CSV table of C-alpha atoms and ligand atoms in Angstrom, one decimal:
chain,number,residue,atom,x,y,z
R,15,MET,CA,-3.5,12.8,-1.4
R,16,LYS,CA,-0.2,11.4,-2.7
R,17,ASP,CA,1.5,8.6,-0.8
R,18,LYS,CA,-1.4,8.2,1.6
R,19,ASN,CA,-2.7,5.0,0.1
R,20,MET,CA,-4.1,2.6,2.8
R,21,LEU,CA,-4.2,-1.0,1.7
R,22,MET,CA,-7.2,-2.8,3.2
R,23,ILE,CA,-7.2,-5.7,0.8
R,24,PRO,CA,-6.4,-9.3,1.5
R,25,GLY,CA,-3.1,-9.1,-0.3
R,26,PRO,CA,-0.8,-7.5,-1.1
R,27,THR,CA,-0.9,-6.3,2.5
R,28,PRO,CA,0.8,-3.3,4.2
R,29,VAL,CA,4.6,-3.5,4.7
R,30,PRO,CA,6.3,-2.1,7.8
R,31,ALA,CA,8.9,0.7,7.2
R,32,GLN,CA,11.6,-1.5,8.7
R,33,VAL,CA,11.0,-4.1,6.1
R,34,LEU,CA,11.0,-1.6,3.3
R,35,GLN,CA,14.3,-0.2,4.5
R,36,ALA,CA,15.8,-3.6,4.8
R,37,MET,CA,14.9,-4.2,1.1
R,38,ALA,CA,16.3,-0.9,-0.1
R,39,LYS,CA,19.9,-2.1,-0.4
R,40,HIS,CA,22.2,-3.4,-3.1
R,41,PRO,CA,21.6,-7.1,-3.6
R,42,ILE,CA,24.3,-9.5,-2.4
R,43,GLY,CA,25.5,-12.6,-4.2
R,44,HIS,CA,23.3,-15.6,-3.3
R,45,ARG,CA,26.2,-18.0,-3.2
R,46,SER,CA,27.9,-15.8,-0.5
R,47,GLY,CA,28.4,-16.7,3.1
R,48,ASP,CA,26.5,-13.5,4.0
R,49,TYR,CA,23.4,-14.7,2.1
R,50,SER,CA,23.6,-18.2,3.7
R,51,LYS,CA,23.7,-16.7,7.2
R,52,ILE,CA,20.5,-14.8,6.4
R,53,GLN,CA,18.8,-17.8,4.9
R,54,GLU,CA,19.8,-19.9,8.0
R,55,GLU,CA,18.0,-17.4,10.2
R,56,VAL,CA,15.0,-17.1,7.9
R,57,SER,CA,14.7,-20.9,7.7
R,58,ALA,CA,14.6,-21.3,11.5
R,59,ASN,CA,12.0,-18.6,11.8
R,60,LEU,CA,9.8,-20.1,9.0
R,61,LYS,CA,9.8,-23.3,10.9
R,62,TRP,CA,8.7,-21.5,14.0
R,63,LEU,CA,5.9,-19.7,12.1
R,64,HIS,CA,4.7,-22.9,10.4
R,65,GLN,CA,4.9,-24.8,13.8
R,66,THR,CA,7.0,-27.6,12.1
R,67,ALA,CA,10.3,-29.2,12.6
R,68,GLN,CA,10.7,-29.8,8.9
R,69,ASP,CA,12.4,-27.2,6.6
R,70,VAL,CA,9.9,-24.9,4.8
R,71,GLN,CA,10.7,-24.6,1.2
R,72,MET,CA,10.9,-21.0,-0.2
R,73,LEU,CA,10.2,-20.5,-3.9
R,74,THR,CA,10.2,-17.4,-6.2
R,75,VAL,CA,6.6,-17.6,-7.1
R,76,SER,CA,3.2,-16.1,-6.1
R,77,GLY,CA,0.9,-18.2,-3.9
R,78,THR,CA,-0.5,-20.1,-6.9
R,79,GLY,CA,3.1,-21.2,-7.7
R,80,ALA,CA,3.3,-22.7,-4.2
R,81,MET,CA,0.0,-24.5,-4.8
R,82,GLU,CA,1.2,-25.8,-8.1
R,83,ALA,CA,4.4,-27.1,-6.5
R,84,GLY,CA,2.3,-28.9,-4.0
R,85,ILE,CA,0.3,-30.7,-6.7
R,86,ILE,CA,3.2,-31.7,-9.0
R,87,ASN,CA,5.7,-33.0,-6.4
R,88,PHE,CA,3.6,-35.6,-4.6
R,89,LEU,CA,1.0,-36.9,-7.1
R,90,SER,CA,1.0,-38.8,-10.3
R,91,ARG,CA,-1.1,-38.6,-13.5
R,92,GLY,CA,-4.6,-40.1,-13.0
R,93,ASP,CA,-4.4,-40.0,-9.2
R,94,ARG,CA,-7.9,-39.6,-7.6
R,95,VAL,CA,-8.0,-36.5,-5.4
R,96,LEU,CA,-10.8,-34.8,-3.5
R,97,VAL,CA,-10.8,-31.0,-3.8
R,98,GLY,CA,-12.9,-28.7,-1.6
R,99,CYS,CA,-14.5,-25.9,-3.6
R,100,ASN,CA,-16.4,-23.1,-1.9
R,101,GLY,CA,-14.8,-20.1,-3.5
R,102,LYS,CA,-12.4,-18.9,-6.1
R,103,PHE,CA,-9.3,-20.4,-4.5
R,104,GLY,CA,-10.8,-23.8,-4.0
R,105,GLU,CA,-11.7,-23.8,-7.6
R,106,ARG,CA,-8.2,-22.8,-8.5
R,107,TRP,CA,-6.9,-26.0,-6.7
R,108,GLY,CA,-9.3,-28.0,-8.9
R,109,GLU,CA,-8.0,-26.3,-12.0
R,110,VAL,CA,-4.3,-26.8,-11.2
R,111,ALA,CA,-5.0,-30.5,-10.4
R,112,GLU,CA,-6.9,-31.0,-13.7
R,113,ALA,CA,-4.2,-29.2,-15.7
R,114,TYR,CA,-1.8,-32.0,-14.6
R,115,GLY,CA,-4.2,-34.8,-15.4
R,116,LEU,CA,-5.3,-35.7,-12.0
R,117,ASN,CA,-8.7,-37.3,-11.5
R,118,VAL,CA,-10.5,-34.5,-9.6
R,119,GLU,CA,-13.6,-35.0,-7.5
R,120,ARG,CA,-14.9,-31.7,-6.2
R,121,ILE,CA,-16.7,-31.4,-2.9
R,122,THR,CA,-18.5,-28.1,-3.2
R,123,ALA,CA,-20.4,-25.8,-0.9
R,124,GLU,CA,-22.1,-22.6,-1.8
R,125,TRP,CA,-19.8,-19.5,-1.9
R,126,GLY,CA,-20.1,-17.9,1.5
R,127,LYS,CA,-20.7,-21.2,3.3
R,128,PRO,CA,-18.0,-23.5,4.7
R,129,LEU,CA,-17.1,-26.9,3.4
R,130,ASP,CA,-19.0,-29.7,5.1
R,131,PRO,CA,-16.5,-32.0,6.9
R,132,ALA,CA,-19.1,-34.9,6.7
R,133,ALA,CA,-18.9,-34.8,2.9
R,134,PHE,CA,-15.2,-35.5,3.1
R,135,GLN,CA,-15.7,-38.1,5.8
R,136,GLU,CA,-18.2,-40.0,3.7
R,137,LYS,CA,-16.1,-40.2,0.6
R,138,LEU,CA,-13.0,-41.2,2.6
R,139,ALA,CA,-14.8,-43.8,4.6
R,140,ALA,CA,-16.3,-45.3,1.4
R,141,ASP,CA,-12.8,-45.6,-0.2
R,142,THR,CA,-11.8,-48.9,1.3
R,143,GLU,CA,-9.4,-49.6,-1.7
R,144,LYS,CA,-7.5,-46.5,-0.7
R,145,GLN,CA,-7.6,-44.9,-4.2
R,146,ILE,CA,-7.9,-41.3,-2.9
R,147,LYS,CA,-4.4,-40.0,-3.0
R,148,ALA,CA,-5.0,-36.5,-1.6
R,149,VAL,CA,-7.5,-34.2,0.0
R,150,ILE,CA,-6.9,-30.7,-1.2
R,151,LEU,CA,-8.5,-27.6,0.3
R,152,THR,CA,-8.3,-23.9,1.1
R,153,HIS,CA,-8.1,-23.0,4.8
R,154,SER,CA,-9.1,-19.4,4.6
R,155,GLU,CA,-11.2,-18.9,1.4
R,156,THR,CA,-10.2,-15.3,0.7
R,157,SER,CA,-12.9,-14.8,-2.0
R,158,THR,CA,-15.7,-15.2,0.4
R,159,ALA,CA,-14.0,-14.7,3.8
R,160,VAL,CA,-14.9,-18.1,5.0
R,161,LEU,CA,-12.6,-20.2,7.2
R,162,ASN,CA,-13.0,-23.9,6.5
R,163,ASP,CA,-12.9,-26.4,9.3
R,164,LEU,CA,-9.5,-27.8,8.5
R,165,GLU,CA,-9.1,-29.6,11.8
R,166,THR,CA,-12.2,-31.7,11.4
R,167,ILE,CA,-11.6,-32.4,7.7
R,168,ASN,CA,-8.0,-33.4,8.6
R,169,LYS,CA,-9.3,-35.9,11.2
R,170,ALA,CA,-11.2,-37.7,8.4
R,171,VAL,CA,-8.1,-37.8,6.3
R,172,LYS,CA,-6.1,-39.3,9.1
R,173,GLU,CA,-8.8,-42.0,9.6
R,174,HIS,CA,-8.4,-42.8,5.9
R,175,GLY,CA,-4.7,-43.2,6.5
R,176,GLU,CA,-3.4,-43.2,2.9
R,177,ALA,CA,-4.4,-39.8,1.4
R,178,LEU,CA,-2.2,-36.8,1.8
R,179,ILE,CA,-3.8,-33.5,3.0
R,180,MET,CA,-2.8,-30.4,1.0
R,181,VAL,CA,-3.7,-27.0,2.3
R,182,ASP,CA,-3.8,-23.6,0.8
R,183,ALA,CA,-3.0,-21.6,3.9
R,184,VAL,CA,-2.2,-18.4,1.9
R,185,THR,CA,-4.5,-16.2,4.1
R,186,SER,CA,-4.4,-18.3,7.3
R,187,MET,CA,-0.6,-18.6,7.8
R,188,GLY,CA,0.3,-15.8,10.2
R,189,ALA,CA,-3.3,-15.0,11.0
R,190,ILE,CA,-4.6,-18.1,12.9
R,191,SER,CA,-2.8,-21.2,14.2
R,192,VAL,CA,-1.9,-23.8,11.6
R,193,PRO,CA,-0.2,-26.4,13.7
R,194,ILE,CA,1.4,-28.4,10.9
R,195,ASP,CA,3.2,-31.0,12.8
R,196,GLU,CA,0.6,-31.5,15.5
R,197,TRP,CA,-2.2,-32.0,13.0
R,198,GLY,CA,0.0,-33.9,10.5
R,199,LEU,CA,-0.7,-31.6,7.6
R,200,ASP,CA,1.3,-32.9,4.6
R,201,VAL,CA,1.6,-30.0,2.2
R,202,VAL,CA,0.9,-26.4,3.3
R,203,ALA,CA,1.3,-23.6,0.8
R,204,SER,CA,1.4,-19.8,1.5
R,205,GLY,CA,2.6,-16.6,-0.1
R,206,SER,CA,4.7,-13.6,1.0
R,207,GLN,CA,2.2,-10.8,0.2
R,208,LYS,CA,-0.4,-12.0,2.7
R,209,GLY,CA,0.4,-12.7,6.4
R,210,PHE,CA,4.2,-12.3,6.0
R,211,MET,CA,4.1,-8.5,5.8
R,212,ILE,CA,6.4,-8.3,2.8
R,213,PRO,CA,5.6,-7.6,-0.9
R,214,PRO,CA,4.6,-10.3,-3.4
R,215,GLY,CA,7.2,-12.7,-4.9
R,216,LEU,CA,7.9,-15.5,-2.5
R,217,GLY,CA,5.9,-18.7,-2.0
R,218,PHE,CA,6.3,-21.2,0.8
R,219,VAL,CA,5.6,-24.9,1.0
R,220,ALA,CA,5.8,-27.0,4.2
R,221,VAL,CA,6.2,-30.7,3.5
R,222,SER,CA,5.7,-33.7,5.9
R,223,GLU,CA,7.8,-36.8,6.0
R,224,LYS,CA,4.8,-38.7,4.5
R,225,ALA,CA,4.7,-36.3,1.6
R,226,TRP,CA,8.4,-36.7,1.0
R,227,LYS,CA,7.8,-40.4,0.7
R,228,ALA,CA,5.2,-39.8,-1.9
R,229,TYR,CA,7.7,-37.5,-3.7
R,230,GLU,CA,9.9,-40.6,-4.4
R,231,THR,CA,7.2,-42.2,-6.7
R,232,ALA,CA,5.3,-39.1,-8.0
R,233,ASN,CA,5.6,-38.9,-11.7
R,234,LEU,CA,4.3,-35.5,-12.9
R,235,PRO,CA,6.8,-33.4,-14.8
R,236,ARG,CA,8.7,-30.9,-12.8
R,237,TYR,CA,11.8,-28.8,-13.0
R,238,TYR,CA,11.8,-25.3,-11.6
R,239,LEU,CA,9.2,-26.3,-9.0
R,240,ASP,CA,10.9,-29.6,-8.2
R,241,LEU,CA,10.8,-29.4,-4.4
R,242,GLY,CA,13.5,-32.0,-4.0
R,243,LYS,CA,16.0,-29.5,-5.4
R,244,TYR,CA,14.9,-27.0,-2.8
R,245,ARG,CA,15.0,-29.5,0.0
R,246,LYS,CA,18.7,-30.3,-0.7
R,247,ALA,CA,19.6,-26.6,-1.0
R,248,THR,CA,17.6,-25.5,2.0
R,249,ALA,CA,19.4,-28.0,4.2
R,250,LYS,CA,22.6,-26.2,3.3
R,251,HIS,CA,21.2,-22.8,3.8
R,252,THR,CA,21.1,-22.0,0.1
R,253,THR,CA,18.8,-22.1,-2.9
R,254,PRO,CA,18.8,-24.1,-6.2
R,255,PHE,CA,18.2,-20.9,-8.3
R,256,THR,CA,18.7,-17.2,-7.7
R,257,PRO,CA,16.4,-16.1,-4.9
R,258,PRO,CA,15.0,-12.5,-4.8
R,259,VAL,CA,17.6,-11.5,-2.3
R,260,ASN,CA,16.1,-8.2,-1.5
R,261,LEU,CA,12.8,-9.8,-0.7
R,262,VAL,CA,14.7,-12.2,1.6
R,263,PHE,CA,16.2,-9.2,3.4
R,264,GLY,CA,12.7,-8.0,4.0
R,265,LEU,CA,11.5,-11.4,5.1
R,266,GLN,CA,14.3,-11.6,7.6
R,267,VAL,CA,13.2,-8.5,9.3
R,268,ALA,CA,9.5,-9.3,9.0
R,269,LEU,CA,10.0,-12.7,10.7
R,270,GLN,CA,12.1,-11.0,13.5
R,271,MET,CA,9.1,-8.7,14.1
R,272,MET,CA,6.7,-11.6,14.2
R,273,ARG,CA,8.9,-13.5,16.7
R,274,GLU,CA,9.1,-10.4,18.9
R,275,GLU,CA,5.3,-10.1,18.9
R,276,GLY,CA,4.8,-13.9,19.5
R,277,LEU,CA,2.5,-16.4,17.7
R,278,GLU,CA,-0.3,-16.2,20.3
R,279,ALA,CA,-0.3,-12.4,20.2
R,280,ILE,CA,-0.4,-12.4,16.4
R,281,PHE,CA,-3.3,-14.7,16.3
R,282,ALA,CA,-5.1,-12.8,19.1
R,283,ARG,CA,-4.6,-9.5,17.2
R,284,HIS,CA,-6.1,-11.0,14.0
R,285,GLN,CA,-9.0,-12.3,16.1
R,286,ARG,CA,-9.7,-8.8,17.6
R,287,LEU,CA,-9.4,-7.2,14.2
R,288,THR,CA,-11.9,-9.7,12.7
R,289,GLN,CA,-14.3,-9.2,15.6
R,290,GLY,CA,-14.1,-5.4,15.5
R,291,THR,CA,-14.6,-5.3,11.8
R,292,ARG,CA,-17.6,-7.6,11.9
R,293,ALA,CA,-19.2,-5.8,14.8
R,294,ALA,CA,-18.8,-2.5,12.9
R,295,VAL,CA,-20.2,-3.9,9.7
R,296,LYS,CA,-23.3,-5.2,11.6
R,297,ALA,CA,-23.8,-2.0,13.5
R,298,LEU,CA,-23.9,-0.2,10.1
R,299,GLY,CA,-26.7,-2.4,8.9
R,300,LEU,CA,-24.5,-4.2,6.4
R,301,SER,CA,-24.1,-8.0,6.6
R,302,PRO,CA,-20.9,-9.9,6.9
R,303,PHE,CA,-21.1,-12.4,4.0
R,304,ALA,CA,-19.6,-15.3,6.0
R,305,PRO,CA,-21.4,-16.6,9.2
R,306,ASP,CA,-19.8,-15.8,12.6
R,307,ASP,CA,-18.7,-19.3,13.3
R,308,CYS,CA,-16.6,-19.6,10.2
R,309,ALA,CA,-15.2,-16.1,9.8
R,310,SER,CA,-11.8,-15.8,8.1
R,311,PRO,CA,-9.2,-14.1,10.4
R,312,ALA,CA,-7.7,-12.3,7.4
R,313,VAL,CA,-10.6,-10.7,5.6
R,314,THR,CA,-14.2,-9.7,6.1
R,315,ALA,CA,-16.6,-9.8,3.1
R,316,VAL,CA,-19.5,-7.5,3.3
R,317,LEU,CA,-22.9,-7.8,1.5
R,318,PRO,CA,-24.3,-4.3,1.4
R,319,THR,CA,-28.1,-3.9,0.9
R,320,GLY,CA,-29.7,-0.8,-0.7
R,321,ILE,CA,-26.3,0.5,-1.8
R,322,GLU,CA,-23.8,-0.5,-4.5
R,323,ALA,CA,-20.6,-2.3,-3.4
R,324,GLU,CA,-18.6,-0.8,-6.2
R,325,ALA,CA,-19.8,2.7,-5.4
R,326,ILE,CA,-18.6,2.2,-1.8
R,327,ARG,CA,-15.2,1.0,-3.1
R,328,SER,CA,-14.7,3.9,-5.5
R,329,THR,CA,-15.7,6.5,-2.9
R,330,LEU,CA,-13.3,5.0,-0.4
R,331,ARG,CA,-10.6,5.0,-3.0
R,332,ASN,CA,-11.2,8.5,-4.5
R,333,LYS,CA,-12.1,10.4,-1.4
R,334,PHE,CA,-10.1,8.6,1.4
R,335,ASP,CA,-7.3,6.8,-0.4
R,336,ILE,CA,-8.4,3.5,1.1
R,337,ALA,CA,-8.3,0.4,-1.1
R,338,MET,CA,-10.8,-2.4,-0.3
R,339,ALA,CA,-11.3,-5.4,-2.5
R,340,GLY,CA,-14.3,-6.2,-4.6
R,341,GLY,CA,-16.0,-9.5,-5.2
R,342,GLN,CA,-14.7,-12.1,-7.6
R,343,ASP,CA,-16.5,-14.0,-10.4
R,344,HIS,CA,-20.2,-14.0,-9.7
R,345,LEU,CA,-19.8,-12.0,-6.5
R,346,LYS,CA,-18.3,-9.1,-8.5
R,347,GLY,CA,-20.3,-5.9,-7.7
R,348,LYS,CA,-22.2,-7.8,-5.0
R,349,ILE,CA,-19.8,-7.8,-2.1
R,350,PHE,CA,-16.7,-5.8,-1.0
R,351,ARG,CA,-13.9,-7.2,1.2
R,352,ILE,CA,-12.0,-5.6,4.0
R,353,GLY,CA,-8.5,-7.1,4.5
R,354,HIS,CA,-7.2,-7.1,8.0
R,355,LEU,CA,-4.2,-9.4,7.5
R,356,GLY,CA,-0.5,-8.9,8.4
R,357,PHE,CA,0.8,-5.5,9.4
R,358,VAL,CA,-2.7,-4.2,10.5
R,359,CYS,CA,-3.6,-2.8,13.9
R,360,GLU,CA,-6.8,-1.7,15.6
R,361,ARG,CA,-6.2,1.9,14.7
R,362,ASP,CA,-6.3,0.9,11.0
R,363,ILE,CA,-9.7,-0.7,11.5
R,364,LEU,CA,-11.1,2.3,13.3
R,365,ALA,CA,-9.8,4.6,10.5
R,366,ALA,CA,-11.2,2.4,7.8
R,367,ILE,CA,-14.6,2.0,9.5
R,368,ALA,CA,-14.8,5.8,10.1
R,369,ALA,CA,-14.1,6.3,6.4
R,370,LEU,CA,-16.7,3.7,5.5
R,371,GLU,CA,-19.2,5.6,7.5
R,372,ALA,CA,-18.4,8.8,5.8
R,373,THR,CA,-18.7,7.0,2.5
R,374,LEU,CA,-22.1,5.6,3.3
R,375,GLN,CA,-23.2,9.1,4.3
R,376,GLN,CA,-21.9,10.6,1.0
R,377,LEU,CA,-23.7,7.9,-0.9
R,378,GLY,CA,-27.0,8.8,0.8
R,379,TYR,CA,-27.3,5.5,2.8
R,380,GLU,CA,-29.8,5.8,5.5
R,381,GLY,CA,-29.5,2.4,7.2
R,382,ALA,CA,-27.1,3.4,9.9
R,383,THR,CA,-26.6,6.0,12.6
R,384,PRO,CA,-23.4,7.9,12.0
R,385,GLY,CA,-20.8,6.7,14.5
R,386,ALA,CA,-22.4,3.4,15.1
R,387,GLY,CA,-19.7,1.4,13.3
R,388,VAL,CA,-16.8,3.1,15.0
R,389,ALA,CA,-18.5,2.7,18.4
R,390,ALA,CA,-19.0,-1.1,17.8
R,391,ALA,CA,-15.4,-1.6,16.7
R,392,ALA,CA,-14.2,0.4,19.7
R,393,ALA,CA,-16.3,-1.6,22.1
R,394,VAL,CA,-14.4,-4.8,20.9
R,395,PHE,CA,-11.0,-3.1,21.0
R,396,VAL,CA,-11.3,-1.6,24.5
R,397,GLY,CA,-13.6,-4.2,26.0
A,16,LIG,C1,-3.9,-14.7,-2.6
A,16,LIG,C2,-4.3,-16.1,-2.5
A,16,LIG,C3,-3.7,-17.1,-3.3
A,16,LIG,C4,-2.5,-16.9,-4.2
A,16,LIG,O1,-2.7,-16.0,-5.2
A,16,LIG,P1,-1.5,-15.4,-6.0
A,16,LIG,O2,-2.1,-14.3,-6.8
A,16,LIG,O3,-1.0,-16.5,-6.8
A,16,LIG,O4,-0.5,-15.0,-5.0
A,16,LIG,C5,-4.1,-18.4,-3.1
A,16,LIG,N1,-5.0,-18.7,-2.2
A,16,LIG,C6,-5.6,-17.8,-1.4
A,16,LIG,C7,-6.6,-18.3,-0.5
A,16,LIG,C8,-5.3,-16.5,-1.6
A,16,LIG,O5,-5.9,-15.6,-0.8
């Protein structure tokens, strides 16, 4: 049916009508007082969301642009960095770092498993000459739906004392607590089309005082993504280059909605959505790809047995207008992923699970009792 598309992918995520309406206006001049007022409010709310007293820098980029800004502003050619790789986005960190001539050492884990904090701890403890300049990792690894243990890995970085910690929080920001100042995270990157409830096009980078010190001596080439330019402008409630003003209108409203809901309530909602989805998947005889104790709060990857992941996705799309994501790289065709990030409520999960059950029925899957998935999700939501 036309205009009934339901986005259940881990980005872009659904956008509230209020946000869409806020964006459907003529742009205003970005050097105007009216724009500065909006940016001042947005800046304050970004700090609140990021749990930091530092200004959060806003760039016109996708999430990868925010990651690249993190690499090029605080490191120098040949710097030794540890990169956590247990999925597509961890590998992307490694690729960006290598593209800029950094000396990358990967700490890997099998896709679907979390990074082992002890592996970081060992490398960092052995580095008595303090050559490791940064530890770089993905918090919520969207490709496998695994949440890495950022808190424990960060403790090892703090014991080292020298290295910066750089985090891809693209699908954890706005889904689970990322207490930037409390933990002392140095560079935290995220993107608008994930937990922010607005369309793609904005990237965000939070930067610690320690990282700003590293900025002074970092020597990689930078221009458009030179965060020093943004820092100066943000302090004056403006931007170095033309921002996507209509997206910022949307961001203003989305952040107001988030403040109204409250951080704790937002995190608790994502927790319930995750638990409900996982309970339903298990009740249907399908396996969540990530273990329970490291489940992403933004997305659930499902490993179906005796039934094709891509057949499930195409039936959901064609018959029920529901978009779920497929697997990436070697997981293509093996898993499918249910996004539950941002503007998603319990009703959306119940609807998606009911449609998934009907899909399984249509495809002749006999591993589940009809209704079992919805009942399991409902038990989480009303329990
Ligand atoms: C979506 C995503 C990104 C950014 O991807 P873009 O396509 O550049 O926006 C980065 N990291 C993770 C974990 C993501 O989920």
